[in-house]
Amino acid sequence: MPRSFALIVSMLAVILFSGACAQVRNVRVEPRQGFSEAPVVDRDYWKKGAITIKSLAKTQFERQAEALLLQTIATTIDHETEHFRLLSPDDKQFPDFMKKADPFSDPTAAFELNQRARRQGFNCLLQATLLDIQPVEKKEGIWWFRGTKYYLNVAVALDLYDPFTAAKISSQVMESLVKIKSAAHEDYKAGLISNIEAVDEAIVDMAQEMGERAAEQIDSDHWMAVVVEVQGPQVRLAAEADAGLEPGDRFGVFEGRRIMEGLNGEKFIVPGYKVADIEIVTVGNDGVIARSDAPGDIQPGDIAIPIK
């Protein structure tokens, strides 16, 4: 037993000595800055967005309610945001890819839609929905004062999408129970009514609240632009001439190539590491042209953000 113990101790000593002598040489570590670690500078660049309505309307009453919802949200966001242009379906520059009945319904189509949006300089996309207007009857009161009261339950929603990641970054759902008269209740069920003032007021109130929340999110997000073309050290960004960029403005370019798939077939872009620094050299009708400081692996689809 003592001899075996001595042999084991000797083997351990040899192993420890060998490990101590074995040294890893010529190891070089180059920390790469991640997208979330970038020292972003918030300048007064103009952002651009588009809003549409997911129409579920079957009656004229519901179509008018949808129009009111969309108009109120758009007006509220326009009033509450700074340096932001929001395009609605009535605008001449409203993008074709947002003109579908429900552009975000199919995961694959939604991913391509967001790709097109960021290549056209959009910083966010919004979709409003009048989810439902449902008649409700309630027995209220006590004893001989008990009777039937009539209501319309109005539910609305607003979704906010980020084209740079193709992800939904916020989803608001609100509902309101609107008391109506029995005659209006019967007319609504028969499809004869075209307007109820109390319902309009409820939609406006909810739309304004959702619009204010969306405006806060839009203002808090950093301005970004996607790389659309690379020719040697020259880089063209998807940004409009009147966005406020000027020669000499500096940006960090981060990978925008990794695609992650969700459980239901969704696809998302995961921004990666920094690949280069660029500086704006010209701003014109043909776009925004920048030049990289040093050779870097910049590719179309990568994301540029203002840096210090």
mmCIF file of C-alpha atoms in Angstrom:
data_model
loop_
_atom_site.group_PDB
_atom_site.id
_atom_site.type_symbol
_atom_site.label_atom_id
_atom_site.label_comp_id
_atom_site.label_asym_id
_atom_site.label_seq_id
_atom_site.Cartn_x
_atom_site.Cartn_y
_atom_site.Cartn_z
ATOM 1 C CA MET A 1 0.000 0.000 0.000
ATOM 2 C CA PRO A 2 2.753 2.556 0.866
ATOM 3 C CA ARG A 3 4.473 1.792 -2.463
ATOM 4 C CA SER A 4 1.211 2.382 -4.403
ATOM 5 C CA PHE A 5 0.591 5.616 -2.558
ATOM 6 C CA ALA A 6 4.090 6.823 -3.345
ATOM 7 C CA LEU A 7 3.597 5.996 -7.018
ATOM 8 C CA ILE A 8 0.361 8.000 -7.167
ATOM 9 C CA VAL A 9 2.005 10.983 -5.475
ATOM 10 C CA SER A 10 4.867 10.853 -7.956
ATOM 11 C CA MET A 11 2.512 10.808 -10.942
ATOM 12 C CA LEU A 12 0.566 13.797 -9.622
ATOM 13 C CA ALA A 13 3.787 15.716 -9.121
ATOM 14 C CA VAL A 14 4.853 15.049 -12.706
ATOM 15 C CA ILE A 15 1.463 16.188 -14.058
ATOM 16 C CA LEU A 16 1.475 19.401 -12.001
ATOM 17 C CA PHE A 17 5.058 20.185 -12.994
ATOM 18 C CA SER A 18 4.297 19.629 -16.670
ATOM 19 C CA GLY A 19 1.237 21.864 -16.506
ATOM 20 C CA ALA A 20 3.216 24.603 -14.817
ATOM 21 C CA CYS A 21 5.903 24.488 -17.494
ATOM 22 C CA ALA A 22 3.451 24.428 -20.392
ATOM 23 C CA GLN A 23 2.817 28.072 -21.331
ATOM 24 C CA VAL A 24 0.558 29.444 -24.046
ATOM 25 C CA ARG A 25 2.515 31.900 -26.130
ATOM 26 C CA ASN A 26 1.585 34.565 -28.681
ATOM 27 C CA VAL A 27 -2.022 34.927 -27.521
ATOM 28 C CA ARG A 28 -3.589 38.134 -28.803
ATOM 29 C CA VAL A 29 -7.007 39.300 -27.694
ATOM 30 C CA GLU A 30 -8.891 41.929 -29.713
ATOM 31 C CA PRO A 31 -12.117 42.902 -27.943
ATOM 32 C CA ARG A 32 -14.818 43.744 -30.445
ATOM 33 C CA GLN A 33 -17.444 46.264 -29.502
ATOM 34 C CA GLY A 34 -20.990 44.896 -29.558
ATOM 35 C CA PHE A 35 -24.005 46.736 -30.924
ATOM 36 C CA SER A 36 -25.515 47.320 -27.475
ATOM 37 C CA GLU A 37 -22.192 48.679 -26.169
ATOM 38 C CA ALA A 38 -21.801 51.447 -28.734
ATOM 39 C CA PRO A 39 -21.368 54.981 -27.319
ATOM 40 C CA VAL A 40 -24.266 56.388 -29.323
ATOM 41 C CA VAL A 41 -24.635 60.125 -29.860
ATOM 42 C CA ASP A 42 -28.248 61.280 -30.189
ATOM 43 C CA ARG A 43 -28.235 63.996 -32.822
ATOM 44 C CA ASP A 44 -31.264 65.764 -34.250
ATOM 45 C CA TYR A 45 -31.555 63.535 -37.291
ATOM 46 C CA TRP A 46 -35.020 63.126 -38.759
ATOM 47 C CA LYS A 47 -36.560 59.669 -38.461
ATOM 48 C CA LYS A 48 -39.143 58.313 -40.865
ATOM 49 C CA GLY A 49 -42.042 55.945 -40.222
ATOM 50 C CA ALA A 50 -45.211 54.610 -41.831
ATOM 51 C CA ILE A 51 -48.532 53.651 -40.281
ATOM 52 C CA THR A 52 -51.353 51.530 -41.676
ATOM 53 C CA ILE A 53 -54.608 49.995 -40.502
ATOM 54 C CA LYS A 54 -55.315 46.292 -40.381
ATOM 55 C CA SER A 55 -58.873 46.417 -41.633
ATOM 56 C CA LEU A 56 -61.380 43.954 -40.208
ATOM 57 C CA ALA A 57 -64.402 46.150 -40.914
ATOM 58 C CA LYS A 58 -67.598 44.580 -42.253
ATOM 59 C CA THR A 59 -69.924 47.582 -41.982
ATOM 60 C CA GLN A 60 -69.765 51.288 -42.777
ATOM 61 C CA PHE A 61 -69.899 52.010 -39.042
ATOM 62 C CA GLU A 62 -66.737 49.953 -38.472
ATOM 63 C CA ARG A 63 -64.962 51.470 -41.472
ATOM 64 C CA GLN A 64 -65.583 54.952 -40.126
ATOM 65 C CA ALA A 65 -64.341 53.843 -36.714
ATOM 66 C CA GLU A 66 -61.150 52.460 -38.285
ATOM 67 C CA ALA A 67 -60.542 55.709 -40.164
ATOM 68 C CA LEU A 68 -60.974 57.699 -36.946
ATOM 69 C CA LEU A 69 -58.616 55.390 -35.078
ATOM 70 C CA LEU A 70 -55.875 55.686 -37.705
ATOM 71 C CA GLN A 71 -56.216 59.441 -38.097
ATOM 72 C CA THR A 72 -56.149 60.101 -34.350
ATOM 73 C CA ILE A 73 -53.090 57.923 -33.738
ATOM 74 C CA ALA A 74 -51.191 59.515 -36.627
ATOM 75 C CA THR A 75 -52.096 63.047 -35.522
ATOM 76 C CA THR A 76 -51.102 62.315 -31.932
ATOM 77 C CA ILE A 77 -47.731 60.819 -32.883
ATOM 78 C CA ASP A 78 -47.031 63.720 -35.226
ATOM 79 C CA HIS A 79 -47.792 66.175 -32.424
ATOM 80 C CA GLU A 80 -45.876 64.349 -29.683
ATOM 81 C CA THR A 81 -42.652 63.452 -31.530
ATOM 82 C CA GLU A 82 -39.678 65.566 -32.514
ATOM 83 C CA HIS A 83 -37.839 65.219 -35.823
ATOM 84 C CA PHE A 84 -40.123 62.479 -37.073
ATOM 85 C CA ARG A 85 -42.106 62.135 -40.298
ATOM 86 C CA LEU A 86 -44.989 59.673 -40.270
ATOM 87 C CA LEU A 87 -46.493 58.613 -43.596
ATOM 88 C CA SER A 88 -50.146 57.538 -43.686
ATOM 89 C CA PRO A 89 -52.011 55.760 -46.512
ATOM 90 C CA ASP A 90 -53.220 59.096 -47.885
ATOM 91 C CA ASP A 91 -49.666 60.392 -48.389
ATOM 92 C CA LYS A 92 -48.217 60.208 -51.907
ATOM 93 C CA GLN A 93 -44.933 58.795 -50.567
ATOM 94 C CA PHE A 94 -46.633 56.028 -48.599
ATOM 95 C CA PRO A 95 -44.650 52.832 -49.380
ATOM 96 C CA ASP A 96 -46.191 50.129 -51.547
ATOM 97 C CA PHE A 97 -45.129 47.365 -49.182
ATOM 98 C CA MET A 98 -47.499 48.754 -46.518
ATOM 99 C CA LYS A 99 -50.567 48.841 -48.785
ATOM 100 C CA LYS A 100 -51.613 45.245 -48.134
ATOM 101 C CA ALA A 101 -54.655 44.449 -45.990
ATOM 102 C CA ASP A 102 -52.470 42.904 -43.282
ATOM 103 C CA PRO A 103 -48.771 43.246 -44.207
ATOM 104 C CA PHE A 104 -47.512 41.589 -41.009
ATOM 105 C CA SER A 105 -49.703 38.455 -41.061
ATOM 106 C CA ASP A 106 -47.238 36.095 -42.738
ATOM 107 C CA PRO A 107 -43.872 35.728 -40.905
ATOM 108 C CA THR A 108 -41.827 35.369 -44.099
ATOM 109 C CA ALA A 109 -43.550 38.294 -45.814
ATOM 110 C CA ALA A 110 -43.196 40.417 -42.674
ATOM 111 C CA PHE A 111 -39.436 39.817 -42.590
ATOM 112 C CA GLU A 112 -39.066 40.855 -46.227
ATOM 113 C CA LEU A 113 -41.276 43.878 -45.574
ATOM 114 C CA ASN A 114 -38.995 45.052 -42.767
ATOM 115 C CA GLN A 115 -35.967 44.483 -44.979
ATOM 116 C CA ARG A 116 -37.458 46.697 -47.681
ATOM 117 C CA ALA A 117 -38.425 49.309 -45.097
ATOM 118 C CA ARG A 118 -34.932 49.768 -43.733
ATOM 119 C CA ARG A 119 -33.444 49.844 -47.242
ATOM 120 C CA GLN A 120 -35.812 52.744 -47.959
ATOM 121 C CA GLY A 121 -34.771 54.649 -44.853
ATOM 122 C CA PHE A 122 -37.672 53.846 -42.531
ATOM 123 C CA ASN A 123 -36.887 53.815 -38.824
ATOM 124 C CA CYS A 124 -40.174 52.307 -37.651
ATOM 125 C CA LEU A 125 -43.470 50.864 -38.865
ATOM 126 C CA LEU A 126 -46.835 50.927 -37.121
ATOM 127 C CA GLN A 127 -50.080 49.014 -37.563
ATOM 128 C CA ALA A 128 -53.352 49.957 -35.876
ATOM 129 C CA THR A 129 -56.310 47.590 -35.547
ATOM 130 C CA LEU A 130 -59.924 48.010 -34.553
ATOM 131 C CA LEU A 131 -60.132 44.580 -32.960
ATOM 132 C CA ASP A 132 -63.832 44.463 -32.208
ATOM 133 C CA ILE A 133 -67.026 46.374 -31.516
ATOM 134 C CA GLN A 134 -69.270 44.004 -29.623
ATOM 135 C CA PRO A 135 -72.798 44.725 -28.281
ATOM 136 C CA VAL A 136 -73.220 43.940 -24.586
ATOM 137 C CA GLU A 137 -76.398 43.706 -22.491
ATOM 138 C CA LYS A 138 -76.332 43.928 -18.694
ATOM 139 C CA LYS A 139 -78.997 43.592 -16.038
ATOM 140 C CA GLU A 140 -78.440 46.427 -13.575
ATOM 141 C CA GLY A 141 -80.234 47.892 -10.572
ATOM 142 C CA ILE A 142 -82.127 46.314 -7.655
ATOM 143 C CA TRP A 143 -85.646 44.992 -7.213
ATOM 144 C CA TRP A 144 -88.241 46.849 -9.252
ATOM 145 C CA PHE A 145 -85.606 49.331 -10.513
ATOM 146 C CA ARG A 146 -83.686 46.523 -12.197
ATOM 147 C CA GLY A 147 -83.495 46.774 -15.978
ATOM 148 C CA THR A 148 -81.406 46.043 -19.056
ATOM 149 C CA LYS A 149 -78.629 48.447 -19.976
ATOM 150 C CA TYR A 150 -76.937 48.438 -23.367
ATOM 151 C CA TYR A 151 -73.267 48.888 -24.220
ATOM 152 C CA LEU A 152 -70.765 48.541 -27.016
ATOM 153 C CA ASN A 153 -67.391 47.067 -26.052
ATOM 154 C CA VAL A 154 -64.728 48.697 -28.262
ATOM 155 C CA ALA A 155 -61.267 47.098 -28.477
ATOM 156 C CA VAL A 156 -58.306 48.619 -30.335
ATOM 157 C CA ALA A 157 -54.603 47.822 -30.768
ATOM 158 C CA LEU A 158 -51.375 49.445 -31.967
ATOM 159 C CA ASP A 159 -48.196 47.533 -32.871
ATOM 160 C CA LEU A 160 -44.782 49.142 -33.348
ATOM 161 C CA TYR A 161 -42.107 47.381 -35.445
ATOM 162 C CA ASP A 162 -38.369 47.928 -35.761
ATOM 163 C CA PRO A 163 -37.214 47.415 -39.398
ATOM 164 C CA PHE A 164 -33.576 46.967 -38.329
ATOM 165 C CA THR A 165 -34.340 43.808 -36.347
ATOM 166 C CA ALA A 166 -37.712 42.918 -37.960
ATOM 167 C CA ALA A 167 -39.103 42.583 -34.429
ATOM 168 C CA LYS A 168 -42.282 43.922 -32.857
ATOM 169 C CA ILE A 169 -40.980 46.201 -30.122
ATOM 170 C CA SER A 170 -44.297 47.110 -28.519
ATOM 171 C CA SER A 171 -47.935 46.038 -28.689
ATOM 172 C CA GLN A 172 -50.738 47.974 -27.045
ATOM 173 C CA VAL A 173 -54.295 46.705 -26.592
ATOM 174 C CA MET A 174 -57.055 48.799 -25.039
ATOM 175 C CA GLU A 175 -60.792 48.457 -24.675
ATOM 176 C CA SER A 176 -63.660 50.624 -23.497
ATOM 177 C CA LEU A 177 -67.247 49.807 -22.540
ATOM 178 C CA VAL A 178 -69.478 52.500 -24.028
ATOM 179 C CA LYS A 179 -73.012 52.931 -22.759
ATOM 180 C CA ILE A 180 -75.636 53.485 -25.482
ATOM 181 C CA LYS A 181 -79.402 53.799 -25.687
ATOM 182 C CA SER A 182 -81.641 50.856 -26.469
ATOM 183 C CA ALA A 183 -82.634 52.336 -29.846
ATOM 184 C CA ALA A 184 -78.970 52.705 -30.854
ATOM 185 C CA HIS A 185 -78.378 49.143 -29.685
ATOM 186 C CA GLU A 186 -81.105 47.801 -31.941
ATOM 187 C CA ASP A 187 -79.981 49.920 -34.890
ATOM 188 C CA TYR A 188 -76.397 48.704 -34.475
ATOM 189 C CA LYS A 189 -77.431 45.055 -34.431
ATOM 190 C CA ALA A 190 -79.523 45.651 -37.549
ATOM 191 C CA GLY A 191 -76.621 47.402 -39.317
ATOM 192 C CA LEU A 192 -78.578 50.619 -39.697
ATOM 193 C CA ILE A 193 -76.443 52.987 -37.647
ATOM 194 C CA SER A 194 -73.589 55.025 -39.114
ATOM 195 C CA ASN A 195 -72.308 56.947 -36.111
ATOM 196 C CA ILE A 196 -72.434 56.907 -32.301
ATOM 197 C CA GLU A 197 -70.817 59.931 -30.694
ATOM 198 C CA ALA A 198 -69.914 58.112 -27.472
ATOM 199 C CA VAL A 199 -68.081 55.416 -29.452
ATOM 200 C CA ASP A 200 -66.140 58.058 -31.391
ATOM 201 C CA GLU A 201 -65.120 59.713 -28.122
ATOM 202 C CA ALA A 202 -63.918 56.400 -26.695
ATOM 203 C CA ILE A 203 -61.873 55.638 -29.822
ATOM 204 C CA VAL A 204 -60.276 59.094 -29.770
ATOM 205 C CA ASP A 205 -59.353 58.762 -26.083
ATOM 206 C CA MET A 206 -57.758 55.334 -26.558
ATOM 207 C CA ALA A 207 -56.031 56.336 -29.794
ATOM 208 C CA GLN A 208 -54.500 59.406 -28.181
ATOM 209 C CA GLU A 209 -53.175 57.391 -25.256
ATOM 210 C CA MET A 210 -51.673 54.726 -27.509
ATOM 211 C CA GLY A 211 -50.226 57.381 -29.808
ATOM 212 C CA GLU A 212 -48.533 59.141 -26.880
ATOM 213 C CA ARG A 213 -46.927 55.903 -25.709
ATOM 214 C CA ALA A 214 -45.737 55.071 -29.206
ATOM 215 C CA ALA A 215 -44.315 58.587 -29.585
ATOM 216 C CA GLU A 216 -42.259 58.143 -26.414
ATOM 217 C CA GLN A 217 -40.836 54.900 -27.779
ATOM 218 C CA ILE A 218 -40.041 56.454 -31.161
ATOM 219 C CA ASP A 219 -38.267 59.432 -29.589
ATOM 220 C CA SER A 220 -36.245 57.213 -27.240
ATOM 221 C CA ASP A 221 -34.931 54.938 -30.004
ATOM 222 C CA HIS A 222 -31.603 55.827 -31.587
ATOM 223 C CA TRP A 223 -31.380 56.990 -35.182
ATOM 224 C CA MET A 224 -29.936 54.305 -37.462
ATOM 225 C CA ALA A 225 -29.385 53.713 -41.157
ATOM 226 C CA VAL A 226 -28.644 50.580 -43.134
ATOM 227 C CA VAL A 227 -25.745 50.174 -45.548
ATOM 228 C CA VAL A 228 -27.149 49.690 -49.057
ATOM 229 C CA GLU A 229 -23.965 49.720 -51.159
ATOM 230 C CA VAL A 230 -20.225 49.307 -50.651
ATOM 231 C CA GLN A 231 -17.576 50.227 -53.225
ATOM 232 C CA GLY A 232 -14.136 49.942 -51.688
ATOM 233 C CA PRO A 233 -13.884 52.487 -48.877
ATOM 234 C CA GLN A 234 -17.059 54.236 -50.076
ATOM 235 C CA VAL A 235 -20.326 53.367 -48.315
ATOM 236 C CA ARG A 236 -23.844 54.483 -49.232
ATOM 237 C CA LEU A 237 -26.455 54.696 -46.482
ATOM 238 C CA ALA A 238 -30.237 54.466 -46.794
ATOM 239 C CA ALA A 239 -30.940 57.977 -45.532
ATOM 240 C CA GLU A 240 -32.673 60.922 -47.126
ATOM 241 C CA ALA A 241 -30.914 64.151 -48.009
ATOM 242 C CA ASP A 242 -33.118 66.150 -45.641
ATOM 243 C CA ALA A 243 -32.587 63.838 -42.650
ATOM 244 C CA GLY A 244 -30.134 66.332 -41.174
ATOM 245 C CA LEU A 245 -26.839 64.516 -41.814
ATOM 246 C CA GLU A 246 -23.809 66.632 -42.673
ATOM 247 C CA PRO A 247 -20.305 65.954 -44.001
ATOM 248 C CA GLY A 248 -18.002 65.113 -41.126
ATOM 249 C CA ASP A 249 -20.628 63.232 -39.093
ATOM 250 C CA ARG A 250 -19.204 59.968 -37.832
ATOM 251 C CA PHE A 251 -20.869 56.554 -37.523
ATOM 252 C CA GLY A 252 -20.002 53.115 -36.293
ATOM 253 C CA VAL A 253 -20.968 50.244 -38.575
ATOM 254 C CA PHE A 254 -22.173 47.030 -36.968
ATOM 255 C CA GLU A 255 -22.954 43.642 -38.459
ATOM 256 C CA GLY A 256 -26.556 43.218 -39.587
ATOM 257 C CA ARG A 257 -26.250 39.764 -41.119
ATOM 258 C CA ARG A 258 -27.158 37.212 -38.485
ATOM 259 C CA ILE A 259 -30.727 35.918 -38.826
ATOM 260 C CA MET A 260 -32.478 34.206 -35.944
ATOM 261 C CA GLU A 261 -35.650 32.154 -36.408
ATOM 262 C CA GLY A 262 -38.549 32.130 -33.967
ATOM 263 C CA LEU A 263 -40.766 29.267 -32.880
ATOM 264 C CA ASN A 264 -43.542 30.118 -35.354
ATOM 265 C CA GLY A 265 -41.426 30.745 -38.430
ATOM 266 C CA GLU A 266 -40.587 34.362 -37.631
ATOM 267 C CA LYS A 267 -37.217 35.741 -38.682
ATOM 268 C CA PHE A 268 -35.250 38.426 -36.886
ATOM 269 C CA ILE A 269 -31.974 40.229 -37.490
ATOM 270 C CA VAL A 270 -29.523 40.189 -34.584
ATOM 271 C CA PRO A 271 -27.056 43.111 -34.794
ATOM 272 C CA GLY A 272 -23.505 41.946 -34.180
ATOM 273 C CA TYR A 273 -20.042 43.358 -33.659
ATOM 274 C CA LYS A 274 -18.565 46.604 -34.889
ATOM 275 C CA VAL A 275 -16.754 46.254 -38.209
ATOM 276 C CA ALA A 276 -15.643 49.817 -39.033
ATOM 277 C CA ASP A 277 -15.964 53.550 -38.481
ATOM 278 C CA ILE A 278 -17.183 55.769 -41.296
ATOM 279 C CA GLU A 279 -17.473 59.505 -41.914
ATOM 280 C CA ILE A 280 -20.059 61.269 -44.068
ATOM 281 C CA VAL A 281 -18.495 62.915 -47.119
ATOM 282 C CA THR A 282 -21.505 63.922 -49.253
ATOM 283 C CA VAL A 283 -25.232 64.349 -48.737
ATOM 284 C CA GLY A 284 -27.362 64.688 -51.852
ATOM 285 C CA ASN A 285 -30.336 63.471 -53.847
ATOM 286 C CA ASP A 286 -28.533 60.216 -54.626
ATOM 287 C CA GLY A 287 -28.264 59.400 -50.948
ATOM 288 C CA VAL A 288 -25.746 59.753 -48.174
ATOM 289 C CA ILE A 289 -22.176 58.743 -49.018
ATOM 290 C CA ALA A 290 -19.597 57.958 -46.340
ATOM 291 C CA ARG A 291 -15.997 56.745 -46.356
ATOM 292 C CA SER A 292 -14.476 54.173 -44.034
ATOM 293 C CA ASP A 293 -11.427 55.130 -41.980
ATOM 294 C CA ALA A 294 -9.657 51.826 -42.539
ATOM 295 C CA PRO A 295 -10.287 48.587 -44.406
ATOM 296 C CA GLY A 296 -13.195 46.776 -42.831
ATOM 297 C CA ASP A 297 -15.649 44.029 -43.581
ATOM 298 C CA ILE A 298 -18.612 46.301 -44.322
ATOM 299 C CA GLN A 299 -21.440 44.626 -46.214
ATOM 300 C CA PRO A 300 -24.883 45.726 -47.462
ATOM 301 C CA GLY A 301 -27.359 45.232 -44.636
ATOM 302 C CA ASP A 302 -24.971 46.319 -41.904
ATOM 303 C CA ILE A 303 -26.223 49.008 -39.524
ATOM 304 C CA ALA A 304 -24.715 52.476 -39.025
ATOM 305 C CA ILE A 305 -25.342 54.444 -35.843
ATOM 306 C CA PRO A 306 -23.997 57.871 -34.733
ATOM 307 C CA ILE A 307 -21.022 57.548 -32.387
ATOM 308 C CA LYS A 308 -18.831 59.876 -30.378
#
